[in-house]
Short mmCIF file of C-alpha atoms in Angstrom, two decimals:
data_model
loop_
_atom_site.label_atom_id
_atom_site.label_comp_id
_atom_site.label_asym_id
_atom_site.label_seq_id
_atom_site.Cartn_x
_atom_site.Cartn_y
_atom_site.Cartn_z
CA UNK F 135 153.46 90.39 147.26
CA UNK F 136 155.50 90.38 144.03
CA UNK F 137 152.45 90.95 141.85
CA UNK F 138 151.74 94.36 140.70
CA UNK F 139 151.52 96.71 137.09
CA UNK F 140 154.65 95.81 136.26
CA UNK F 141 154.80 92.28 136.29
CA UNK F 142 155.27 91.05 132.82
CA UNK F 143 152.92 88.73 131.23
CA UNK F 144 152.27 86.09 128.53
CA UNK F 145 149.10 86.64 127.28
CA UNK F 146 146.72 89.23 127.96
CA UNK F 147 142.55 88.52 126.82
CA UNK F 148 139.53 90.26 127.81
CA UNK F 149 137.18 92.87 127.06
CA UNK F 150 138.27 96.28 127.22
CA UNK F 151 135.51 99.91 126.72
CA UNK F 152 137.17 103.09 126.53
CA UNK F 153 134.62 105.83 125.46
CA UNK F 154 133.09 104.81 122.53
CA UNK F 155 135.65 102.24 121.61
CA UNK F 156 134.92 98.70 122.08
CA UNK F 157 137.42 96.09 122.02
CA UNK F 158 138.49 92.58 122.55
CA UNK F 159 141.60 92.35 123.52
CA UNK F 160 144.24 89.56 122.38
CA UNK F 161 148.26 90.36 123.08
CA UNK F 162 150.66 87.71 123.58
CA UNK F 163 154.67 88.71 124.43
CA UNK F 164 156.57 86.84 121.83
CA UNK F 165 160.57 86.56 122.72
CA UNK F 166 163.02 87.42 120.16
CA UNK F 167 165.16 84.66 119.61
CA UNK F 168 168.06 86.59 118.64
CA UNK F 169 168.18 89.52 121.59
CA UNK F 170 166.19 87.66 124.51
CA UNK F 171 163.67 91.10 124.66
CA UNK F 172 159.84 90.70 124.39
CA UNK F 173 157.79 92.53 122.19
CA UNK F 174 153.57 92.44 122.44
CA UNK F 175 151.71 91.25 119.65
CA UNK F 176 148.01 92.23 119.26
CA UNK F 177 145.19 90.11 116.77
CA UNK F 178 143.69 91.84 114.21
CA UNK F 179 140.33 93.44 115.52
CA UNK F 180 137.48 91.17 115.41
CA UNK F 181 134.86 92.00 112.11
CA UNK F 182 131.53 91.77 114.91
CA UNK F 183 130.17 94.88 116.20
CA UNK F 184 131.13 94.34 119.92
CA UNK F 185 129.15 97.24 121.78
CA UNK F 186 125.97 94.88 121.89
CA UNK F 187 128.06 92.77 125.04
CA UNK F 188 128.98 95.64 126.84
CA UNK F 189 126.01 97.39 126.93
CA UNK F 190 123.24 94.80 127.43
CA UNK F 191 123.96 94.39 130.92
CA UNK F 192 124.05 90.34 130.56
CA UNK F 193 126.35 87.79 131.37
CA UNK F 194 128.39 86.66 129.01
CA UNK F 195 131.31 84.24 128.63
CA UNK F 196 134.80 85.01 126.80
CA UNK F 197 136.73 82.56 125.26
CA UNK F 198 140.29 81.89 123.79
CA UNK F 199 141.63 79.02 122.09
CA UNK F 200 145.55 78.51 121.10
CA UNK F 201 145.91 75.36 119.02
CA UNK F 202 149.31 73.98 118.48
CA UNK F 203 149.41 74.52 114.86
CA UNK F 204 149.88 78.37 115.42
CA UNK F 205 145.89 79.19 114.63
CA UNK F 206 143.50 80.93 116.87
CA UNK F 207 140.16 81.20 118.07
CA UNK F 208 138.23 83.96 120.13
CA UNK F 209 134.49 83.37 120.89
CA UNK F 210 131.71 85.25 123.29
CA UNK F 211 128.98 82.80 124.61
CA UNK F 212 130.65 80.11 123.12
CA UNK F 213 130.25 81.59 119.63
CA UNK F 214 133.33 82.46 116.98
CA UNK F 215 133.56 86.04 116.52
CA UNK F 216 136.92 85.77 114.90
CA UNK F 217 140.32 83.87 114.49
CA UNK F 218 143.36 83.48 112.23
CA UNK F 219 147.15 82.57 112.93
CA UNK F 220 149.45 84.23 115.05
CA UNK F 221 152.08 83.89 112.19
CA UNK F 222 149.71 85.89 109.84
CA UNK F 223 146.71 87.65 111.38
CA UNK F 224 149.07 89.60 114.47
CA UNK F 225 150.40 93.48 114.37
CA UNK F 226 153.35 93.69 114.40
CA UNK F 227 153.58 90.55 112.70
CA UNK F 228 156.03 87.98 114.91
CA UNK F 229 158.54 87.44 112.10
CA UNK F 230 160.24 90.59 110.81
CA UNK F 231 160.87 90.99 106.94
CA UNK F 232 163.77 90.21 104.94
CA UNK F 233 164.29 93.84 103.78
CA UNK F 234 164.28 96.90 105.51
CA UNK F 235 164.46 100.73 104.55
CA UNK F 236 168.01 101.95 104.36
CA UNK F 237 167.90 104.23 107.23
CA UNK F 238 171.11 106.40 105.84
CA UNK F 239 168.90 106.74 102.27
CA UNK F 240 168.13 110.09 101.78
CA UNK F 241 166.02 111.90 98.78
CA UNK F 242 167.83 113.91 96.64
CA UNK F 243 167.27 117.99 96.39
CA UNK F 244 166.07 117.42 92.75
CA UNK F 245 163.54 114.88 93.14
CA UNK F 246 159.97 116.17 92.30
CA UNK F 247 157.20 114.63 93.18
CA UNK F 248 154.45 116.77 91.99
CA UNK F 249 152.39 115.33 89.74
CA UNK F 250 150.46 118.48 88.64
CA UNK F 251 152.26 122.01 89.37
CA UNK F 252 150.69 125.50 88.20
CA UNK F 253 151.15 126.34 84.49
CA UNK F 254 153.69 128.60 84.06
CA UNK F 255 152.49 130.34 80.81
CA UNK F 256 149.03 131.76 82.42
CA UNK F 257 148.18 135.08 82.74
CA UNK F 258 145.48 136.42 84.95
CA UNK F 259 143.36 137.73 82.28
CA UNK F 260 142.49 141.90 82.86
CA UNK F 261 138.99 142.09 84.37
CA UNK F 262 139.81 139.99 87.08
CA UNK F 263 139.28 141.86 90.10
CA UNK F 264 140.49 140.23 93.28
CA UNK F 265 139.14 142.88 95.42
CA UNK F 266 135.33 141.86 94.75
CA UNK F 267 133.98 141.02 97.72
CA UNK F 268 132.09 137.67 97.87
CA UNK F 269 128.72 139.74 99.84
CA UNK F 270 127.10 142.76 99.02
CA UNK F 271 123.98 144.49 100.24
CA UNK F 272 120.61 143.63 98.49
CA UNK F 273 119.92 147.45 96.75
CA UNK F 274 116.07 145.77 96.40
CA UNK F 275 115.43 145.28 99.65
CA UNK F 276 112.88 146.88 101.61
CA UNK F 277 112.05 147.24 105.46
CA UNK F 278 108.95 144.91 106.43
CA UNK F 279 106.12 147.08 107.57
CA UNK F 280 105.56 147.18 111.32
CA UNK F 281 109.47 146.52 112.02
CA UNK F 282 110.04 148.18 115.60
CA UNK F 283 113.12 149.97 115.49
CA UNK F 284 112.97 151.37 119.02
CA UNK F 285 112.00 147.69 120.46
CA UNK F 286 115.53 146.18 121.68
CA UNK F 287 115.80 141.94 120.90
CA UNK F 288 116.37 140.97 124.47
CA UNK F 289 115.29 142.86 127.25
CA UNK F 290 115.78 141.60 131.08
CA UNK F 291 113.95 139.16 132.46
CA UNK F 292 110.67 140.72 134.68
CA UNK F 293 110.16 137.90 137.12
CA UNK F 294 113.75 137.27 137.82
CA UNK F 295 115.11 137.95 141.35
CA UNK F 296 118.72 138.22 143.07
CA UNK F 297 119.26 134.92 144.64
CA UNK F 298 119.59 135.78 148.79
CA UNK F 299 123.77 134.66 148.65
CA UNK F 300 124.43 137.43 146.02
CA UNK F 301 127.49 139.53 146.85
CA UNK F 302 127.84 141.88 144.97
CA UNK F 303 131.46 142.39 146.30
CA UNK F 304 132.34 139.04 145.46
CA UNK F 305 130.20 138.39 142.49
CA UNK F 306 129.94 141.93 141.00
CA UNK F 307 126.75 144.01 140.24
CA UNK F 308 123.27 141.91 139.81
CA UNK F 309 122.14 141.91 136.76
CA UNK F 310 118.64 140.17 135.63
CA UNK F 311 119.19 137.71 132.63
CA UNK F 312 118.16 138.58 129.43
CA UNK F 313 115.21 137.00 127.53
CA UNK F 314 113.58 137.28 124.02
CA UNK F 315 111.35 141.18 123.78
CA UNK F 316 107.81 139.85 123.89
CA UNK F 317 106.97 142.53 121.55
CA UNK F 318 108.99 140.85 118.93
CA UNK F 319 107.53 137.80 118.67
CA UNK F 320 104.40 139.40 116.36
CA UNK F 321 106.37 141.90 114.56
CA UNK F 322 108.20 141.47 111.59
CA UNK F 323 111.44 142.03 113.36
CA UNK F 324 113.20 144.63 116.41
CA UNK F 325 115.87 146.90 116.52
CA UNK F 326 118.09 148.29 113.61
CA UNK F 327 117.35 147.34 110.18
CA UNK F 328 119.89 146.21 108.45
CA UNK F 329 119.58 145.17 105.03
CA UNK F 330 119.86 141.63 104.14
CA UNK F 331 123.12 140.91 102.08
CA UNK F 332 123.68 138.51 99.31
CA UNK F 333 126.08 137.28 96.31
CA UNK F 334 128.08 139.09 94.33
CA UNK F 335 128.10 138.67 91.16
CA UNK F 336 131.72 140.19 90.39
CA UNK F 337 132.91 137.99 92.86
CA UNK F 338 135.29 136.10 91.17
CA UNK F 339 138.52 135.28 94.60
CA UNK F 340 141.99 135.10 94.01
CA UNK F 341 143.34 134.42 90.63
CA UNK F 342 145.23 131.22 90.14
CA UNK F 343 146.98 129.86 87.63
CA UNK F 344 145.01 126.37 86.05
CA UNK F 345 146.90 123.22 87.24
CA UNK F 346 148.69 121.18 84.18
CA UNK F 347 150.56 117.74 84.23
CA UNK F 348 154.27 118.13 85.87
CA UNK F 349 156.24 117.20 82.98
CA UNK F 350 159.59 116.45 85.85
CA UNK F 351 157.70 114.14 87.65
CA UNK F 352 159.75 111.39 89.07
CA UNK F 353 156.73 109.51 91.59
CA UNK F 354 156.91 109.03 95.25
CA UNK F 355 160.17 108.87 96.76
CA UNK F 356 161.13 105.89 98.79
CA UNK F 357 164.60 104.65 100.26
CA UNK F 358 166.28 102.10 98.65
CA UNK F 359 165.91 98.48 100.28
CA UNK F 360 168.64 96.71 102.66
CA UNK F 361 168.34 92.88 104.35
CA UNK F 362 167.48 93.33 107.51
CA UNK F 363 169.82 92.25 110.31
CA UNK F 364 167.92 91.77 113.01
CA UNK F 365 165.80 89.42 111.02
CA UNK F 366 164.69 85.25 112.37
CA UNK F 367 161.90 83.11 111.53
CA UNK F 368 160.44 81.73 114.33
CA UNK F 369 157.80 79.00 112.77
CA UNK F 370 156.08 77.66 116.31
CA UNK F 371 154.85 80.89 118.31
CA UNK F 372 152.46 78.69 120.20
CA UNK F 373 155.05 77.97 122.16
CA UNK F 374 155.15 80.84 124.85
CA UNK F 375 156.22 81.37 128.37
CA UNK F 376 154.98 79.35 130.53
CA UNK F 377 151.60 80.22 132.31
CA UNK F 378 151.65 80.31 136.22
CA UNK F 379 149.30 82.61 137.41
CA UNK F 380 146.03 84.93 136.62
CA UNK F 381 145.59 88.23 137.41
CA UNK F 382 142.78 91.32 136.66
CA UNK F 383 144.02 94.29 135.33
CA UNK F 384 140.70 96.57 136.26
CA UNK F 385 140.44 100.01 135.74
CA UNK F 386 136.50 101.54 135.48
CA UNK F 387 134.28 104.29 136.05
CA UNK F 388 131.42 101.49 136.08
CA UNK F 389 129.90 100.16 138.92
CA UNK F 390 128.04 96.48 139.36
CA UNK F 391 130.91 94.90 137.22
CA UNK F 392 131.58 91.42 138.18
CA UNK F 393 133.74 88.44 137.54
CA UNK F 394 134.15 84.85 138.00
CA UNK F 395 134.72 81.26 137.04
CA UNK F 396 138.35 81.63 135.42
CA UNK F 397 139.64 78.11 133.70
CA UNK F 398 142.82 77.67 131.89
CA UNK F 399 143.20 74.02 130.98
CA UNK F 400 144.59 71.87 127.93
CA UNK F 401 141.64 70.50 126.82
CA UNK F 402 138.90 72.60 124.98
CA UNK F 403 135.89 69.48 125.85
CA UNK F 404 136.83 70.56 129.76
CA UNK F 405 136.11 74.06 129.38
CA UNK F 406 133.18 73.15 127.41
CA UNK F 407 132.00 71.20 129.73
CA UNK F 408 132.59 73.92 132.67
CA UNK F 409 131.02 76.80 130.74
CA UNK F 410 128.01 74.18 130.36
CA UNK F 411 127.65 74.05 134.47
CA UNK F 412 128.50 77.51 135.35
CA UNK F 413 127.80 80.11 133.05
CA UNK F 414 124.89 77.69 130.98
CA UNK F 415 122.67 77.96 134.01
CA UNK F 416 123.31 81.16 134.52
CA UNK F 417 122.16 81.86 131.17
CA UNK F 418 118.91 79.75 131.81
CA UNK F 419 117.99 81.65 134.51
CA UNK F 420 118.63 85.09 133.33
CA UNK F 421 116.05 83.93 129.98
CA UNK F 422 113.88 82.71 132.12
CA UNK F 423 113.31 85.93 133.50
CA UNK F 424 113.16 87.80 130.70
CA UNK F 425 110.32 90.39 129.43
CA UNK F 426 108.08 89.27 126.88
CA UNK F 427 108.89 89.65 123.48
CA UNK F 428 105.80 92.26 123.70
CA UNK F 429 107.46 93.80 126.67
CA UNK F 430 110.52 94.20 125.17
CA UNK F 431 109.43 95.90 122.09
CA UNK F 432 107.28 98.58 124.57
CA UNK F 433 109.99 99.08 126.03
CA UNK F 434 112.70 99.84 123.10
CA UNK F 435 109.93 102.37 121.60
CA UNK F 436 110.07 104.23 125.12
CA UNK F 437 113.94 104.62 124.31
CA UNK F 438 113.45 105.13 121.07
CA UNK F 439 110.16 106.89 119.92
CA UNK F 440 110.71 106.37 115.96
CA UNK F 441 110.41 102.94 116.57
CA UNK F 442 106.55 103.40 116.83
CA UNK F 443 106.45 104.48 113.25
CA UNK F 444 108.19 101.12 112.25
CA UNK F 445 105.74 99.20 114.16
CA UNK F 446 102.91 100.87 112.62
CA UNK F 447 104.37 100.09 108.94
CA UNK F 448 104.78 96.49 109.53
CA UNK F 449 101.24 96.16 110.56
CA UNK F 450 99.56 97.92 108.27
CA UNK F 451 101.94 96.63 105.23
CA UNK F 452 100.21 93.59 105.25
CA UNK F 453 96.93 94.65 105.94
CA UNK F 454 96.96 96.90 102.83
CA UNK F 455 98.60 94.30 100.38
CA UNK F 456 95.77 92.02 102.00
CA UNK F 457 93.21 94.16 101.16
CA UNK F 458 94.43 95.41 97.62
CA UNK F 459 94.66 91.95 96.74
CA UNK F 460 91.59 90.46 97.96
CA UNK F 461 89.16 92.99 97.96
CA UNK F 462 86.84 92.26 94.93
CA UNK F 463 87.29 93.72 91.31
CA UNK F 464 85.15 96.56 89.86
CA UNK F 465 82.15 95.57 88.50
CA UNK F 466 81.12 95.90 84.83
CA UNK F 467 78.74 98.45 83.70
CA UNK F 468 76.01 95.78 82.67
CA UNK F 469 76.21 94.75 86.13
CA UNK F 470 76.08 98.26 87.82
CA UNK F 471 72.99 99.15 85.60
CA UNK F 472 71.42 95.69 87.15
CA UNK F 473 71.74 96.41 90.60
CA UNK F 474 70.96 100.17 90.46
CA UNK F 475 67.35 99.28 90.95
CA UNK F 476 68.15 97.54 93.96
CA UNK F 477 69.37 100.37 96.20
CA UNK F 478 67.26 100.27 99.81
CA UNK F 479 65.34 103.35 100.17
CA UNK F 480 62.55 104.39 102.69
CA UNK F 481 59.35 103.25 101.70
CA UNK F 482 56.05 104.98 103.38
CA UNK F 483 52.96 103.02 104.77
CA UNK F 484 50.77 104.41 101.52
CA UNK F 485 53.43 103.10 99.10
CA UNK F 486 54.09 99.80 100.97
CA UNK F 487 49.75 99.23 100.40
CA UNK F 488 49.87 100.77 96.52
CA UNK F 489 52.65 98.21 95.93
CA UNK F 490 51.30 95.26 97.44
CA UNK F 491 48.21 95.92 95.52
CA UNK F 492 49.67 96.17 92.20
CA UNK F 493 51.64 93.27 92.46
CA UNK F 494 48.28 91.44 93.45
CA UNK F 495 46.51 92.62 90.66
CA UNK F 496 49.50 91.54 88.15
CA UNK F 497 49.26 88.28 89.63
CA UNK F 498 45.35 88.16 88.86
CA UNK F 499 45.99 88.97 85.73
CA UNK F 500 48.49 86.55 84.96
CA UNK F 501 46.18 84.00 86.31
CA UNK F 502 42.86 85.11 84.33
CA UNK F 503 45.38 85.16 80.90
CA UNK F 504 46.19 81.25 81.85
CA UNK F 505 42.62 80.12 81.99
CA UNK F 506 41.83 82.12 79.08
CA UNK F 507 44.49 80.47 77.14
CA UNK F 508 43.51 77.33 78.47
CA UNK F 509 39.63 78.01 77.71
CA UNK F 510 40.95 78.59 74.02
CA UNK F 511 43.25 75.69 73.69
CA UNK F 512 40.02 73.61 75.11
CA UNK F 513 37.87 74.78 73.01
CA UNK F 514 40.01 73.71 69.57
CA UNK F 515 39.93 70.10 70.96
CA UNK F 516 36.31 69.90 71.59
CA UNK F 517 36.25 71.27 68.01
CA UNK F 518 38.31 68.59 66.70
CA UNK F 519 37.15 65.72 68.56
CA UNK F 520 33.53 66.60 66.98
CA UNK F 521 35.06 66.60 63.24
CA UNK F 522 36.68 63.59 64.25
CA UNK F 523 33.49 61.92 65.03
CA UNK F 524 31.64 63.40 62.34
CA UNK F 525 34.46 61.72 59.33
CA UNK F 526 34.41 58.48 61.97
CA UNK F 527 30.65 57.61 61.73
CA UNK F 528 30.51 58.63 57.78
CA UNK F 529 33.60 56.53 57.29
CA UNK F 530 32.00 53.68 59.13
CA UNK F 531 28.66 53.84 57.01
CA UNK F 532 30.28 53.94 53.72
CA UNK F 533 32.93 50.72 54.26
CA UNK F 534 31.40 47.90 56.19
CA UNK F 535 33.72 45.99 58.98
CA UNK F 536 35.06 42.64 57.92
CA UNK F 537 35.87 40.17 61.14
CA UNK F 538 38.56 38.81 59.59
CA UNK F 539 40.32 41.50 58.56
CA UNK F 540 40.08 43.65 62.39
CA UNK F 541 43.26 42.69 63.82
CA UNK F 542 45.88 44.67 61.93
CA UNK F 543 43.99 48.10 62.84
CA UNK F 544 45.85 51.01 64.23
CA UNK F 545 44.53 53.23 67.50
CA UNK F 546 44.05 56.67 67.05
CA UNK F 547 44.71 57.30 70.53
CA UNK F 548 47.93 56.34 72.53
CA UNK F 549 46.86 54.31 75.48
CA UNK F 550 48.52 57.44 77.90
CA UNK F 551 45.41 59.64 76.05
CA UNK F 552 43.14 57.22 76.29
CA UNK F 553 43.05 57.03 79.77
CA UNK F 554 42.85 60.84 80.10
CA UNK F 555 39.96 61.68 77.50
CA UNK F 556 36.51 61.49 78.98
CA UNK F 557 34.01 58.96 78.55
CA UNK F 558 32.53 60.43 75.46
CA UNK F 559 36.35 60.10 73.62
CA UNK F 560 36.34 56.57 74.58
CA UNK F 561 32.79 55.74 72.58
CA UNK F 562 34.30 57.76 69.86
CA UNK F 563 37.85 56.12 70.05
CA UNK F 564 35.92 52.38 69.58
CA UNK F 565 33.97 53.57 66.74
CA UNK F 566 37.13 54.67 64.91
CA UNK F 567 38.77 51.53 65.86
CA UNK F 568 36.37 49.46 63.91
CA UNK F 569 35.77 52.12 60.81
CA UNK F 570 39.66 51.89 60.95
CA UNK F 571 39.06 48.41 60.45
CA UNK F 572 36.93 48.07 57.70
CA UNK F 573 39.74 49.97 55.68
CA UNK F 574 42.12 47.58 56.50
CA UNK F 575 40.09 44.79 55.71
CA UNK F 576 39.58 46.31 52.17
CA UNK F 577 40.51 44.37 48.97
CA UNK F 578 43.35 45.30 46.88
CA UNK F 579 40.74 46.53 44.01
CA UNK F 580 38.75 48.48 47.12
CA UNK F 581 42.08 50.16 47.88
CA UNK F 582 43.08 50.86 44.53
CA UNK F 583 39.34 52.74 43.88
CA UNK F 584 40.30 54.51 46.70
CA UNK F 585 43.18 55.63 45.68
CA UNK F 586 41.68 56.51 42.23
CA UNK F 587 39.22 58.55 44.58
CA UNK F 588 36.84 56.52 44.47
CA UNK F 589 36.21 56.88 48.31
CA UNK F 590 36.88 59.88 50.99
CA UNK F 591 40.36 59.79 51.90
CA UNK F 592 41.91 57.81 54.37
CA UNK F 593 41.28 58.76 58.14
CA UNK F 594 44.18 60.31 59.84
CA UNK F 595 45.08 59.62 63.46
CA UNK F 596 45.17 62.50 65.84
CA UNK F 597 46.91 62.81 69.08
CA UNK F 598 45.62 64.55 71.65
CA UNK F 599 47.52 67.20 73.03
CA UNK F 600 48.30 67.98 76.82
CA UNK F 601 48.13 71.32 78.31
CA UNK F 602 49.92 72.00 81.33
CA UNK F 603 48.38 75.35 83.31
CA UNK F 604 51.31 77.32 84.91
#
């Protein structure tokens, strides 16, 4: 029954909305040491932007820590938003200063403190014409075509009706409201023409003298300094009244505002510990039941519209640097000329059949130039197998074989074309073994004769070529 407004206090914390202003409030009543009064100190306002907690609709947890070496904390859902000292970071601070203003200080009558003043010596030069007024008319301007001078702007409303209460001894005479003259609304303009105005170019205002540097001036006043008497030092703030009690000091407009779970207690692990059970779960919950991150989005564009357009950009930003990036270079003209044969077109039954035909006959003639090559290219080897036979048999006529002289003779045919010439080349290959033979098995005198030439010359050893049809 003794606790109302008035009751004094030691230290007021809590959040506190007025309008548009958001604050966290920390006062403490600090005792003057020297006249027994108390005097409220406020912390400096916190640096976060607060409206987020008041307007989220969430529950959240408010925090202040005193520490005995004079420092401070304040945090929401056990986070820091600020802290300092409460011999520094308080208004007004809890020690006064040394010096005060002399109060009985007063400026002197001559004392200017104008830095610039008008210049004296300036003379509003003679054309200057103050009464130019700053509008005129525009001489060139001309009424639109199909303006409707007799058309008022507003005319009363048609389907308007006096409301069944009118009384028109109370409230006057009805009168319909007035709306915009539909006839106005495709003309140029209704009612009196006026004509439009604009600047004037003798305008030039008031004359003034220029501004120039104030050649008395002395600077700001102030009054001289004086010790102040009522100062003290108090070093140990943190040591207040003591704490007995906790009381709300509520006054909203705002309905649904609750609060609970109050703790003051010496040791910051405790509290920590009873925020954990209490307001921690609470916290769970509430998450748990959250929107989606999806929903939540939807549901800020609803609010906000313009948020769609920053959805849209950081989609498509990087889609586009995706595709500017990775889409392929352009193609070099060599390559372009290529492919230009191979656009798809539509290709009729009659050309489908004319095509396939010419390609067949290509193909037979490809085919019918092979075997003719092939003809040709057999053709020279019969030739030269039968010259080869031919210079064989003379050769073997002319020097007569030796048996003890055959084993250093040389093949004219590798043993891989031996086994592919026909039966014929074999008969011919033995008989040029053994006419190869008899060469070998010459005397030194026979070989010199025949390199005198005495004898046909030596027999040269042919290889048979392969042909390989495509």
């Amino acid at each position: 029954e003794y606790f109302f407004d008035k009751t004094p206090y030691t230290i007021m914390f809590g959040p506190d909305k007025c309008g548009e202003d958001y604050k966290l409030h920390f006062i403490f009543r600090h005792k003057n040491p020297k006249t027994g009064e108390y005097e409220e100190k406020h912390a400096e306002r916190p640096d976060v932007d607060l409206k987020k907690f008041y307007l989220d609709k969430k529950t959240h947890l408010y925090t202040l820590v005193l520490k005995p070496d004079d420092t401070f904390e304040i945090l929401i859902d056990q986070t820091v938003v600020s802290k300092g000292g409460l011999l520094e970071n308080m208004i007004p601070p809890v020690n006064p200063s040394k010096e005060i203003e002399d109060p009985t200080d007063k400026k002197p009558d001559d004392w200017d403190e104008r830095p610039k003043i008008p210049d004296p010596n300036a003379v509003k030069p003679d054309d200057w014409d103050e009464d130019e007024p700053a509008k005129i008319e525009d001489p060139d301007a001309v009424k639109p075509e199909g303006w409707l001078d007799d058309e008022p702007q507003y005319v009363p409303d048609p389907n308007a009706r006096k409301p069944k209460d009118w009384d028109e001894e109370m409230d006057g005479e009805w009168e319909a409201p007035q709306i915009p003259n539909p006839k106005c609304e495709t003309a140029p303009g209704c009612g009196e023409w006026v004509r439009p105005m604009k600047n004037n170019p003798k305008y030039k205002g008031k004359w003034r003298a220029p501004m120039i540097d104030n050649p008395n001036y002395q600077g700001i006043w102030s009054p001289r300094k004086i010790p102040n008497p009522d100062y003290f030092e108090d070093l140990h703030p943190f040591k207040m009244t003591a704490v007995s009690a906790i009381g709300l000091e509520l006054w909203s407009m705002t309905s649904d505002i609750y609060f609970d779970n109050f703790i003051i207690c010496s040791e910051k692990e405790v509290a920590d510990r009873w925020a954990a059970d209490s307001w921690g779960l609470k916290k769970l919950v509430a998450s748990a039941n959250e929107p989606g991150m999806f929903s939540q989005l939807v549901t800020a564009a609803e609010e906000h519209p313009w948020l769609w357009v920053l959805y849209i950009l950081t989609l498509a930003l990087p889609i586009g640097l995706s595709v500017l990036f990775c889409w392929p270079g352009k193609k070099s003209d060599e390559y372009i000329d290529f492919k230009k044969t191979d656009v798809s077109k539509q290709i009729t039954k009659g050309e489908l059949k004319e095509e396939t035909e010419e390609f067949e006959d290509d193909e037979l003639e490809e085919e019918k130039e092979n075997e003719d090559t092939g003809e040709d290219e057999r053709r020279e080897m019969e030739e030269t197998k039968r010259e080869l036979i031919k210079d064989t048999k003379k050769m073997g006529r002319e020097a007569p074989v030796s048996e003890d002289e055959g084993e250093g003779g040389e093949d004219i045919y590798d043993d891989e074309e031996e086994n592919e010439v026909p039966d014929e080349e074999n008969e011919v290959g033995d008989g040029s073994q053994e006419g190869d033979r008899s060469n070998k098995s010459d005397s030194e005198d026979e070989k010199k004769e025949a390199d005198e030439g005495m004898g046909d010359p030596p027999l040269k050893s042919v290889r048979k070529r392969r042909v390989r049809k495509d």
